[in-house]
Amino acid sequence: MGNEEPKWFRRNLLDQLQKVVERCYAELNMEPILLIDEAQTLSTYTLENIRLLTNYQINTNKLLTIILIGQSELKRKLSLDTYEAFNQRVGIKFHLYGMDKEETFNYIKHRLKVAGGDGSIFSSLAIEKIYDLSKGIPRKINKLASISLLHAYLMKKDTVDDNVIVQSAKEIE
């Protein structure tokens, strides 16, 4: 057995990752991108380890781009003093806002078309109500539209109207 640590120990994982990153740079002439979704759920410990990954460089060339994707809580979390060292390494911050009414309308029509529908199953008032209730946020639009389609089906309606949307929204809350 000896004194060898398992490869999944933190320091071994970081060493392995650094070797992969250096290989990408040296042999493949590319900069890897580490993409982390739902980053608002990361612990302070994990964020500190991610910050340490930003140290990977050769000469003055950064070897790794890190992109954190998360909900609004991520922005609030990173604004805390605890994350000052982390924030000093952030190059770009971007907040994606909800869609406007027209974008929401086009989004729903597109999703219906991709699913094989003709887009007329939602009344224009229903789409306006979806926009009002979802604030143009795609995840909320999808959830409300899906539940509303199910309700309309169960009610044997050919069209989803604003009343179905309101009823469906009550179930989500």
Tab-separated table of C-alpha atoms in Angstrom:
chain	number	residue	atom	x	y	z
A	1	MET	CA	0.000	0.000	0.000
A	2	GLY	CA	2.708	2.487	0.931
A	3	ASN	CA	2.069	6.142	1.626
A	4	GLU	CA	0.493	6.965	-1.716
A	5	GLU	CA	-2.688	9.037	-1.418
A	6	PRO	CA	-5.762	8.166	-3.454
A	7	LYS	CA	-5.987	10.098	-6.731
A	8	TRP	CA	-9.219	11.726	-5.598
A	9	PHE	CA	-7.592	13.595	-2.682
A	10	ARG	CA	-7.905	17.350	-3.169
A	11	ARG	CA	-4.232	18.073	-3.789
A	12	ASN	CA	-3.984	15.181	-6.246
A	13	LEU	CA	-7.063	16.345	-8.123
A	14	LEU	CA	-5.666	19.871	-8.377
A	15	ASP	CA	-2.318	18.485	-9.596
A	16	GLN	CA	-4.079	16.329	-12.185
A	17	LEU	CA	-6.148	19.266	-13.365
A	18	GLN	CA	-3.072	21.470	-13.637
A	19	LYS	CA	-1.324	18.828	-15.780
A	20	VAL	CA	-4.319	18.634	-18.119
A	21	VAL	CA	-4.479	22.422	-18.395
A	22	GLU	CA	-0.735	22.673	-19.094
A	23	ARG	CA	-0.992	19.915	-21.704
A	24	CYS	CA	-3.839	21.733	-23.452
A	25	TYR	CA	-1.708	24.855	-23.613
A	26	ALA	CA	1.617	23.245	-24.563
A	27	GLU	CA	0.577	20.404	-26.860
A	28	LEU	CA	-2.814	21.421	-28.211
A	29	ASN	CA	-2.335	25.195	-28.209
A	30	MET	CA	-5.720	25.798	-26.640
A	31	GLU	CA	-7.067	27.348	-23.475
A	32	PRO	CA	-9.530	25.129	-21.622
A	33	ILE	CA	-12.717	26.636	-20.257
A	34	LEU	CA	-14.142	25.410	-16.967
A	35	LEU	CA	-17.880	26.094	-16.968
A	36	ILE	CA	-19.752	25.743	-13.673
A	37	ASP	CA	-23.555	25.986	-13.659
A	38	GLU	CA	-25.667	26.618	-10.551
A	39	ALA	CA	-22.588	28.289	-9.040
A	40	GLN	CA	-24.691	29.974	-6.359
A	41	THR	CA	-24.737	26.599	-4.589
A	42	LEU	CA	-20.941	26.389	-4.266
A	43	SER	CA	-19.487	26.495	-0.774
A	44	THR	CA	-16.878	29.012	0.357
A	45	TYR	CA	-14.343	26.169	0.369
A	46	THR	CA	-15.126	25.236	-3.232
A	47	LEU	CA	-15.024	28.848	-4.415
A	48	GLU	CA	-11.613	29.223	-2.779
A	49	ASN	CA	-10.384	26.160	-4.677
A	50	ILE	CA	-11.749	27.641	-7.893
A	51	ARG	CA	-9.906	30.876	-7.119
A	52	LEU	CA	-6.691	28.872	-6.764
A	53	LEU	CA	-7.243	27.480	-10.261
A	54	THR	CA	-6.834	31.010	-11.605
A	55	ASN	CA	-3.150	30.786	-10.616
A	56	TYR	CA	-2.441	28.390	-13.487
A	57	GLN	CA	-0.210	30.296	-15.868
A	58	ILE	CA	2.973	30.030	-17.868
A	59	ASN	CA	4.978	33.244	-17.911
A	60	THR	CA	2.147	35.778	-17.974
A	61	ASN	CA	-0.282	33.639	-19.982
A	62	LYS	CA	-3.366	32.476	-18.115
A	63	LEU	CA	-4.005	28.834	-18.889
A	64	LEU	CA	-7.607	28.441	-17.795
A	65	THR	CA	-10.782	30.439	-18.243
A	66	ILE	CA	-13.417	29.894	-15.581
A	67	ILE	CA	-17.054	30.796	-16.169
A	68	LEU	CA	-19.514	30.701	-13.288
A	69	ILE	CA	-23.191	30.614	-14.174
A	70	GLY	CA	-25.797	31.050	-11.507
A	71	GLN	CA	-28.920	32.707	-10.300
A	72	SER	CA	-29.084	36.151	-8.701
A	73	GLU	CA	-27.913	34.694	-5.388
A	74	LEU	CA	-24.454	34.200	-6.936
A	75	LYS	CA	-24.068	37.937	-7.477
A	76	ARG	CA	-25.151	38.637	-3.895
A	77	LYS	CA	-22.908	35.898	-2.510
A	78	LEU	CA	-19.810	37.132	-4.330
A	79	SER	CA	-20.399	40.687	-3.111
A	80	LEU	CA	-19.640	39.587	0.473
A	81	ASP	CA	-16.272	40.541	1.977
A	82	THR	CA	-15.455	36.831	2.287
A	83	TYR	CA	-15.025	36.685	-1.486
A	84	GLU	CA	-12.866	39.809	-1.959
A	85	ALA	CA	-9.846	37.777	-3.139
A	86	PHE	CA	-12.093	35.906	-5.542
A	87	ASN	CA	-13.614	39.118	-6.903
A	88	GLN	CA	-10.182	40.563	-7.623
A	89	ARG	CA	-9.757	37.832	-10.222
A	90	VAL	CA	-13.098	38.303	-11.946
A	91	GLY	CA	-12.623	39.812	-15.390
A	92	ILE	CA	-16.234	40.183	-16.488
A	93	LYS	CA	-19.560	40.111	-14.668
A	94	PHE	CA	-22.755	39.825	-16.652
A	95	HIS	CA	-26.361	39.678	-15.519
A	96	LEU	CA	-28.928	38.269	-17.934
A	97	TYR	CA	-32.310	39.928	-17.555
A	98	GLY	CA	-35.687	38.451	-18.453
A	99	MET	CA	-37.059	38.776	-21.955
A	100	ASP	CA	-39.424	41.558	-22.926
A	101	LYS	CA	-43.017	40.884	-24.013
A	102	GLU	CA	-42.198	40.467	-27.706
A	103	GLU	CA	-39.231	38.188	-26.990
A	104	THR	CA	-41.426	36.090	-24.692
A	105	PHE	CA	-44.049	35.796	-27.436
A	106	ASN	CA	-41.414	34.734	-29.999
A	107	TYR	CA	-39.814	32.351	-27.505
A	108	ILE	CA	-43.104	30.544	-26.842
A	109	LYS	CA	-43.924	30.386	-30.566
A	110	HIS	CA	-40.468	28.970	-31.298
A	111	ARG	CA	-40.710	26.340	-28.560
A	112	LEU	CA	-44.111	25.258	-29.868
A	113	LYS	CA	-42.779	25.056	-33.427
A	114	VAL	CA	-39.806	22.932	-32.335
A	115	ALA	CA	-42.261	20.630	-30.532
A	116	GLY	CA	-44.282	20.263	-33.740
A	117	GLY	CA	-47.076	22.705	-32.887
A	118	ASP	CA	-48.306	25.599	-34.986
A	119	GLY	CA	-48.107	28.215	-32.252
A	120	SER	CA	-51.810	28.991	-32.091
A	121	ILE	CA	-52.567	26.853	-29.046
A	122	PHE	CA	-51.888	29.820	-26.698
A	123	SER	CA	-54.140	32.851	-27.050
A	124	SER	CA	-52.399	36.221	-27.221
A	125	LEU	CA	-53.893	37.067	-23.806
A	126	ALA	CA	-52.455	33.818	-22.436
A	127	ILE	CA	-48.984	34.741	-23.671
A	128	GLU	CA	-49.311	38.214	-22.153
A	129	LYS	CA	-50.295	36.609	-18.847
A	130	ILE	CA	-47.317	34.231	-19.047
A	131	TYR	CA	-45.066	37.232	-19.585
A	132	ASP	CA	-46.595	39.133	-16.667
A	133	LEU	CA	-46.242	36.192	-14.292
A	134	SER	CA	-42.810	34.981	-15.454
A	135	LYS	CA	-41.182	38.395	-15.882
A	136	GLY	CA	-39.688	36.971	-19.079
A	137	ILE	CA	-37.496	34.414	-17.314
A	138	PRO	CA	-37.196	31.335	-19.583
A	139	ARG	CA	-37.319	28.719	-16.816
A	140	LYS	CA	-40.513	30.266	-15.419
A	141	ILE	CA	-42.015	30.606	-18.903
A	142	ASN	CA	-41.327	26.928	-19.621
A	143	LYS	CA	-42.796	25.756	-16.330
A	144	LEU	CA	-45.935	27.870	-16.572
A	145	ALA	CA	-46.511	27.016	-20.240
A	146	SER	CA	-46.051	23.275	-19.629
A	147	ILE	CA	-48.425	23.158	-16.681
A	148	SER	CA	-50.940	25.276	-18.589
A	149	LEU	CA	-50.839	22.912	-21.564
A	150	LEU	CA	-51.576	20.021	-19.220
A	151	HIS	CA	-54.449	21.909	-17.566
A	152	ALA	CA	-55.961	22.827	-20.926
A	153	TYR	CA	-55.731	19.197	-22.018
A	154	LEU	CA	-57.407	17.974	-18.827
A	155	MET	CA	-60.124	20.605	-19.285
A	156	LYS	CA	-60.549	19.414	-22.905
A	157	LYS	CA	-59.770	22.903	-24.258
A	158	ASP	CA	-58.318	23.407	-27.724
A	159	THR	CA	-56.700	26.703	-26.748
A	160	VAL	CA	-54.829	27.789	-23.648
A	161	ASP	CA	-56.387	31.075	-22.560
A	162	ASP	CA	-55.393	33.542	-19.853
A	163	ASN	CA	-57.760	31.892	-17.338
A	164	VAL	CA	-55.895	28.596	-17.696
A	165	ILE	CA	-52.609	30.455	-17.172
A	166	VAL	CA	-53.880	32.092	-13.965
A	167	GLN	CA	-55.179	28.758	-12.651
A	168	SER	CA	-51.870	27.050	-13.479
A	169	ALA	CA	-49.867	29.815	-11.805
A	170	LYS	CA	-51.777	29.233	-8.571
A	171	GLU	CA	-50.603	25.626	-8.561
A	172	ILE	CA	-46.977	26.623	-9.021
A	173	GLU	CA	-46.962	28.998	-6.039
